[in-house]
Amino acid sequence: MAEQNSQSDTSDDGTDAHKITARNVNVFYDDKQAIDDVSIDVDMENVTAFIGPSGCGKSTFLRTINRMNDTIPSARVEGEIKLDGKDIYDPSMDVVQLRARVGMVFQKPNPFPKSIYDNIAYGPNIHGLAANKAELDIIVERSLQRAGLWNEVKDRLSDSGTALSGGQQQRLCIARAIAVDPEVILMDEPCSALDPIATAKIEELIHELRGKYAIIIVTHNMQQAARVSQRTAFFHLGNLVEFGVTSDIFTNPQKTRTQDYITGRYG
Amino acid sequence: MTNSGNKHTLSAFDEEMDKIRSLISEMGSRAESAVEGAMKALLTNDMKLAKKIRHEDKIIDKLEKEVERIIVQTIALRAPMADDLRELIAAIKISAVIERIGDYSKNIAKRVGHLKTEDFLSDNNALQRMGEIAGEMVSTAMESYAKRDIDLAIAVTRRDDDVDQLYKELFVDFVGFIAKHPEAAQEVAHLLFISKNLERIGDHSTTCAGMIYFTETGENLPDD
Ligand SMILES: Nc1ncnc2c1ncn2[C@@H]1O[C@H](COP(=O)(O)OP(=O)(O)O)[C@@H](O)[C@H]1O
Ligand SMILES: [Mg+2]
C-alpha cells in the first residue's frame, strides 16, 4: 500500500514540485499548543481534505497557510511554510498580497453588505487588477461563471449579496476569492451551513476548480472529504496522524486512530 | 489495518455487523457439515442423509438472501468506511461462496444411489481424501473467519494445490477406468463430477480465505 501511495503521488503530475510545503509547523495560542510538528505537501493537481474531530487544529493549521493567525494576538507560529518554494513568513512577504494569492472561504458565507457586483469587484479594485470598468466587468463575469453563479445572478448584479440564498452566498464568496486570481483556495467547512443541494453544488464547483487552484478543504463530513478530495489528511490533537491518497485513507488507513475516526469508533 | 476492537459510537451499527457475522458463521457451519455429510452419504450409500443434505442447501440459500439483505441495508444506512467497508464487501462475497459450497454438496448428494460401484468407491482413497481435504478447507476457512486469523486463511490457500493435484490424478484414473470398463462409464462419470465438485469446493474455500485476508489487511492474498 505504501508503495501504491508513492506511485500515485508522482504519477498524477510527474513532478515533485509542490505548491505548498509545510515543515515542522507548531502553533501556540499563548502557552497552549494547537498544532504539533506538522509537515505536509499540497499540490495543484489534487484537492486536499483536512479531516479530524472538532478542536484537533484543522482551522488553526489552515490559517497558517495565508497567515490569518497573524490577526489573532495570542497565536504564535513556528516552523516553515513555503508557497512555490518561498517562505511565507519571511519578513519581506507582503501579507496583503499573500492573502490574494491564498484565498479563503469560511464556514458561514460572509458576503459584504454590498451589491453582488461590488462583492466581486472589491478585490480586483484594491489589487489594481482592472484598468477600467470594461475590464472589471469581464473579471466579475468570469469569476461568477467559474463559481457557477453567473446564470443565477446575471440579471440582478446590483442586488445585495446578502439577499442571495445561503448556497448562493457561499458561491459568491468563492467567486470573490477567485476574482483576485489566487493560486490557492482554502475552504474551512464551506458547506456546514448549507442544505444538501447547495452542498452538492459547492462540491461540484470544487471538482471543476480542481487543477486551476491548489484547493484545501476542511470538512467534518467524511463522506464529503471522500467525494471531493484526492488527498486526505487526518488531524488528531494537533498532530497530523495520516496523510495519503483519499481512496486509500477511506478503504485501508494505516493508523488505528484514523480508522477509528473514519469508521465512527472515535471516543 | 485490522479492527481496533473499539465499538462504534452507533451501537446499532455494531449490532448489524454482529448479526451479519453470526449469519455467515451459521452458513459456514452448515456448509461444512454439508460437505462432510455428502461424502459420508456417498461412501455409505445413505439415501436418508443425502436427502438431508439437499434440504440443507435450501436453508443455506435462505441464509444467503438474508445476509445480503442486511449487508445492502447496512451499506446504505451506515456508509461504512475502511475495515467496516472491507468486511461488508467481503461478507457479500463470502456468503455467495458458501452458498455455492452448499450447491456443490447438494450436487454430490444427488448422485447417492446412482452409484453401484461401491468397490471402486471404497478402494478409491483419492476421492475420499479429496473429500476430507475439501471439508477441512471449508472448516479452516470458517475458523479463520470467526477468529479473523490470516494465518489460517493462508493455510487454506496452501491446501488448494493438494486438491487440484488429487483432481488431476483422479481424472486420469477415471478415464483409464472407463477405457477398461466401458459398461461402468455412466457411474464413473458421476464420480468424475463428484471430484470436480470437490475441486470447486476447494476453490471457493480459497476465495473465502482471500476475502478474510482482504478484510483484515486491505490487501489481496499474495499468490505465493
Ligand atoms: N483564537 C483562539 N484562541 C485560543 N485558542 C484557540 C483559538 N482558536 C482555536 N483555539 C484552540 O486551538 C485548538 C484547535 O482549534 P481549531 O483549529 O479551531 O480546531 P478545528 O478547526 O479542528 O475544530 C482548540 O483547542 C481550540 O480551542
Ligand atoms: Mg475549525
CSV table of N, CA and C in Angstrom, one decimal, chain B residues 136-207:
chain,number,residue,atom,x,y,z
B,136,GLU,N,-12.0,-30.0,5.2
B,136,GLU,CA,-11.1,-29.3,6.1
B,136,GLU,C,-10.9,-27.9,5.7
B,137,MET,N,-10.8,-27.7,4.3
B,137,MET,CA,-10.6,-26.3,3.8
B,137,MET,C,-11.8,-25.4,4.2
B,138,VAL,N,-13.0,-26.0,4.1
B,138,VAL,CA,-14.2,-25.2,4.4
B,138,VAL,C,-14.1,-24.9,5.9
B,139,SER,N,-13.8,-25.9,6.7
B,139,SER,CA,-13.8,-25.6,8.2
B,139,SER,C,-12.7,-24.7,8.6
B,140,THR,N,-11.5,-24.8,8.0
B,140,THR,CA,-10.4,-23.9,8.3
B,140,THR,C,-10.8,-22.5,7.9
B,141,ALA,N,-11.4,-22.4,6.7
B,141,ALA,CA,-11.8,-21.0,6.2
B,141,ALA,C,-12.8,-20.4,7.2
B,142,MET,N,-13.7,-21.2,7.7
B,142,MET,CA,-14.7,-20.6,8.7
B,142,MET,C,-14.1,-20.3,10.0
B,143,GLU,N,-13.1,-21.1,10.4
B,143,GLU,CA,-12.4,-20.8,11.7
B,143,GLU,C,-11.6,-19.5,11.5
B,144,SER,N,-11.0,-19.4,10.4
B,144,SER,CA,-10.2,-18.2,10.1
B,144,SER,C,-11.2,-16.9,10.1
B,145,TYR,N,-12.4,-17.1,9.6
B,145,TYR,CA,-13.4,-16.1,9.6
B,145,TYR,C,-13.8,-15.7,11.0
B,146,ALA,N,-14.0,-16.7,11.8
B,146,ALA,CA,-14.5,-16.4,13.2
B,146,ALA,C,-13.4,-15.8,14.0
B,147,LYS,N,-12.2,-16.2,13.8
B,147,LYS,CA,-11.1,-15.7,14.6
B,147,LYS,C,-10.4,-14.5,14.0
B,148,ARG,N,-10.8,-14.2,12.7
B,148,ARG,CA,-10.1,-13.1,12.0
B,148,ARG,C,-8.6,-13.4,11.9
B,149,ASP,N,-8.3,-14.7,11.6
B,149,ASP,CA,-6.9,-15.2,11.7
B,149,ASP,C,-6.4,-15.3,10.2
B,150,ILE,N,-5.4,-14.5,9.9
B,150,ILE,CA,-5.0,-14.5,8.5
B,150,ILE,C,-4.0,-15.7,8.2
B,151,ASP,N,-3.4,-16.2,9.3
B,151,ASP,CA,-2.5,-17.4,9.1
B,151,ASP,C,-3.4,-18.6,8.7
B,152,LEU,N,-4.5,-18.7,9.3
B,152,LEU,CA,-5.4,-19.8,9.0
B,152,LEU,C,-5.9,-19.6,7.5
B,153,ALA,N,-6.1,-18.3,7.1
B,153,ALA,CA,-6.6,-18.1,5.8
B,153,ALA,C,-5.5,-18.5,4.8
B,154,ILE,N,-4.3,-18.2,5.1
B,154,ILE,CA,-3.2,-18.6,4.2
B,154,ILE,C,-3.1,-20.1,4.2
B,155,ALA,N,-3.3,-20.8,5.3
B,155,ALA,CA,-3.2,-22.2,5.4
B,155,ALA,C,-4.3,-22.8,4.4
B,156,VAL,N,-5.4,-22.2,4.3
B,156,VAL,CA,-6.5,-22.7,3.4
B,156,VAL,C,-6.0,-22.7,2.0
B,157,THR,N,-5.4,-21.6,1.6
B,157,THR,CA,-5.0,-21.5,0.2
B,157,THR,C,-3.9,-22.5,-0.2
B,158,ARG,N,-3.0,-22.8,0.9
B,158,ARG,CA,-2.0,-23.8,0.6
B,158,ARG,C,-2.5,-25.2,0.2
B,159,ARG,N,-3.7,-25.5,0.8
B,159,ARG,CA,-4.2,-26.8,0.6
B,159,ARG,C,-4.9,-27.0,-0.8
B,160,ASP,N,-5.2,-25.8,-1.4
B,160,ASP,CA,-5.9,-25.9,-2.6
B,160,ASP,C,-5.1,-26.6,-3.7
B,161,ASP,N,-3.8,-26.5,-3.6
B,161,ASP,CA,-2.9,-27.2,-4.6
B,161,ASP,C,-3.0,-28.7,-4.4
B,162,ASP,N,-3.2,-29.2,-3.2
B,162,ASP,CA,-3.4,-30.6,-2.9
B,162,ASP,C,-4.6,-31.1,-3.6
B,163,VAL,N,-5.7,-30.3,-3.4
B,163,VAL,CA,-7.0,-30.7,-4.0
B,163,VAL,C,-6.9,-30.7,-5.5
B,164,ASP,N,-6.2,-29.7,-6.1
B,164,ASP,CA,-6.1,-29.7,-7.6
B,164,ASP,C,-5.3,-30.9,-8.1
B,165,GLN,N,-4.2,-31.2,-7.3
B,165,GLN,CA,-3.4,-32.3,-7.7
B,165,GLN,C,-4.2,-33.6,-7.7
B,166,LEU,N,-4.9,-33.8,-6.6
B,166,LEU,CA,-5.8,-35.1,-6.5
B,166,LEU,C,-6.8,-35.1,-7.6
B,167,TYR,N,-7.3,-34.0,-7.9
B,167,TYR,CA,-8.3,-33.9,-9.0
B,167,TYR,C,-7.7,-34.4,-10.3
B,168,LYS,N,-6.5,-33.9,-10.6
B,168,LYS,CA,-5.8,-34.3,-11.8
B,168,LYS,C,-5.5,-35.8,-11.9
B,169,GLU,N,-5.1,-36.3,-10.7
B,169,GLU,CA,-4.8,-37.8,-10.6
B,169,GLU,C,-6.1,-38.6,-10.8
B,170,LEU,N,-7.1,-38.1,-10.2
B,170,LEU,CA,-8.4,-38.9,-10.3
B,170,LEU,C,-8.9,-38.9,-11.7
B,171,PHE,N,-8.8,-37.7,-12.3
B,171,PHE,CA,-9.3,-37.6,-13.7
B,171,PHE,C,-8.6,-38.7,-14.6
B,172,VAL,N,-7.3,-38.8,-14.4
B,172,VAL,CA,-6.6,-39.8,-15.2
B,172,VAL,C,-7.1,-41.2,-14.9
B,173,ASP,N,-7.2,-41.5,-13.6
B,173,ASP,CA,-7.7,-42.8,-13.1
B,173,ASP,C,-9.1,-43.1,-13.7
B,174,PHE,N,-10.0,-42.1,-13.6
B,174,PHE,CA,-11.4,-42.4,-14.0
B,174,PHE,C,-11.4,-42.6,-15.5
B,175,VAL,N,-10.7,-41.8,-16.3
B,175,VAL,CA,-10.7,-42.0,-17.7
B,175,VAL,C,-10.1,-43.4,-18.1
B,176,GLY,N,-9.1,-43.8,-17.3
B,176,GLY,CA,-8.5,-45.1,-17.6
B,176,GLY,C,-9.4,-46.2,-17.2
B,177,PHE,N,-10.2,-46.0,-16.1
B,177,PHE,CA,-11.1,-47.0,-15.7
B,177,PHE,C,-12.2,-47.2,-16.7
B,178,ILE,N,-12.7,-46.1,-17.3
B,178,ILE,CA,-13.8,-46.1,-18.3
B,178,ILE,C,-13.3,-46.9,-19.5
B,179,ALA,N,-12.0,-46.7,-19.9
B,179,ALA,CA,-11.5,-47.4,-21.0
B,179,ALA,C,-11.5,-48.9,-20.8
B,180,LYS,N,-11.2,-49.3,-19.6
B,180,LYS,CA,-11.2,-50.7,-19.3
B,180,LYS,C,-12.6,-51.3,-19.1
B,181,HIS,N,-13.4,-50.5,-18.5
B,181,HIS,CA,-14.8,-51.0,-18.1
B,181,HIS,C,-15.8,-50.0,-18.7
B,182,PRO,N,-16.0,-50.1,-20.0
B,182,PRO,CA,-16.9,-49.1,-20.7
B,182,PRO,C,-18.3,-49.3,-20.1
B,183,GLU,N,-18.7,-50.4,-19.6
B,183,GLU,CA,-20.0,-50.6,-19.1
B,183,GLU,C,-20.3,-49.8,-17.8
B,184,ALA,N,-19.2,-49.3,-17.2
B,184,ALA,CA,-19.3,-48.5,-16.0
B,184,ALA,C,-19.2,-47.0,-16.2
B,185,ALA,N,-19.2,-46.7,-17.5
B,185,ALA,CA,-18.9,-45.3,-17.9
B,185,ALA,C,-19.8,-44.3,-17.2
B,186,GLN,N,-21.1,-44.6,-17.1
B,186,GLN,CA,-22.1,-43.7,-16.5
B,186,GLN,C,-21.8,-43.4,-15.1
B,187,GLU,N,-21.5,-44.5,-14.4
B,187,GLU,CA,-21.2,-44.4,-12.9
B,187,GLU,C,-20.0,-43.6,-12.7
B,188,VAL,N,-19.0,-44.0,-13.5
B,188,VAL,CA,-17.7,-43.3,-13.3
B,188,VAL,C,-17.8,-41.8,-13.6
B,189,ALA,N,-18.7,-41.5,-14.6
B,189,ALA,CA,-18.9,-40.1,-14.9
B,189,ALA,C,-19.5,-39.4,-13.7
B,190,HIS,N,-20.4,-40.0,-12.9
B,190,HIS,CA,-20.8,-39.5,-11.7
B,190,HIS,C,-19.7,-39.1,-10.7
B,191,LEU,N,-18.7,-40.1,-10.7
B,191,LEU,CA,-17.6,-39.9,-9.8
B,191,LEU,C,-16.7,-38.8,-10.2
B,192,LEU,N,-16.6,-38.7,-11.6
B,192,LEU,CA,-15.8,-37.6,-12.1
B,192,LEU,C,-16.4,-36.2,-11.7
B,193,PHE,N,-17.8,-36.2,-11.8
B,193,PHE,CA,-18.4,-34.9,-11.4
B,193,PHE,C,-18.2,-34.6,-10.0
B,194,ILE,N,-18.3,-35.7,-9.2
B,194,ILE,CA,-18.1,-35.5,-7.7
B,194,ILE,C,-16.7,-34.9,-7.4
B,195,SER,N,-15.7,-35.5,-8.1
B,195,SER,CA,-14.4,-35.0,-7.9
B,195,SER,C,-14.3,-33.5,-8.3
B,196,LYS,N,-14.9,-33.2,-9.4
B,196,LYS,CA,-14.9,-31.8,-9.9
B,196,LYS,C,-15.6,-30.9,-8.9
B,197,ASN,N,-16.7,-31.4,-8.3
B,197,ASN,CA,-17.4,-30.6,-7.3
B,197,ASN,C,-16.5,-30.3,-6.1
B,198,LEU,N,-15.8,-31.4,-5.7
B,198,LEU,CA,-14.9,-31.2,-4.6
B,198,LEU,C,-13.7,-30.2,-4.9
B,199,GLU,N,-13.3,-30.3,-6.1
B,199,GLU,CA,-12.3,-29.3,-6.5
B,199,GLU,C,-12.8,-27.9,-6.5
B,200,ARG,N,-14.0,-27.7,-6.9
B,200,ARG,CA,-14.6,-26.4,-6.9
B,200,ARG,C,-14.8,-25.9,-5.4
B,201,ILE,N,-15.2,-26.9,-4.5
B,201,ILE,CA,-15.3,-26.5,-3.1
B,201,ILE,C,-14.0,-26.0,-2.6
B,202,GLY,N,-12.9,-26.6,-3.0
B,202,GLY,CA,-11.6,-26.2,-2.6
B,202,GLY,C,-11.4,-24.7,-3.1
B,203,ASP,N,-11.7,-24.5,-4.4
B,203,ASP,CA,-11.5,-23.2,-4.9
B,203,ASP,C,-12.3,-22.1,-4.2
B,204,HIS,N,-13.6,-22.5,-3.9
B,204,HIS,CA,-14.4,-21.5,-3.1
B,204,HIS,C,-13.9,-21.2,-1.7
B,205,SER,N,-13.4,-22.3,-1.1
B,205,SER,CA,-12.8,-22.1,0.2
B,205,SER,C,-11.6,-21.1,0.1
B,206,THR,N,-10.9,-21.2,-0.9
B,206,THR,CA,-9.7,-20.4,-1.2
B,206,THR,C,-10.2,-18.9,-1.4
B,207,THR,N,-11.3,-18.7,-2.2
B,207,THR,CA,-11.8,-17.4,-2.3
B,207,THR,C,-12.2,-16.8,-1.0
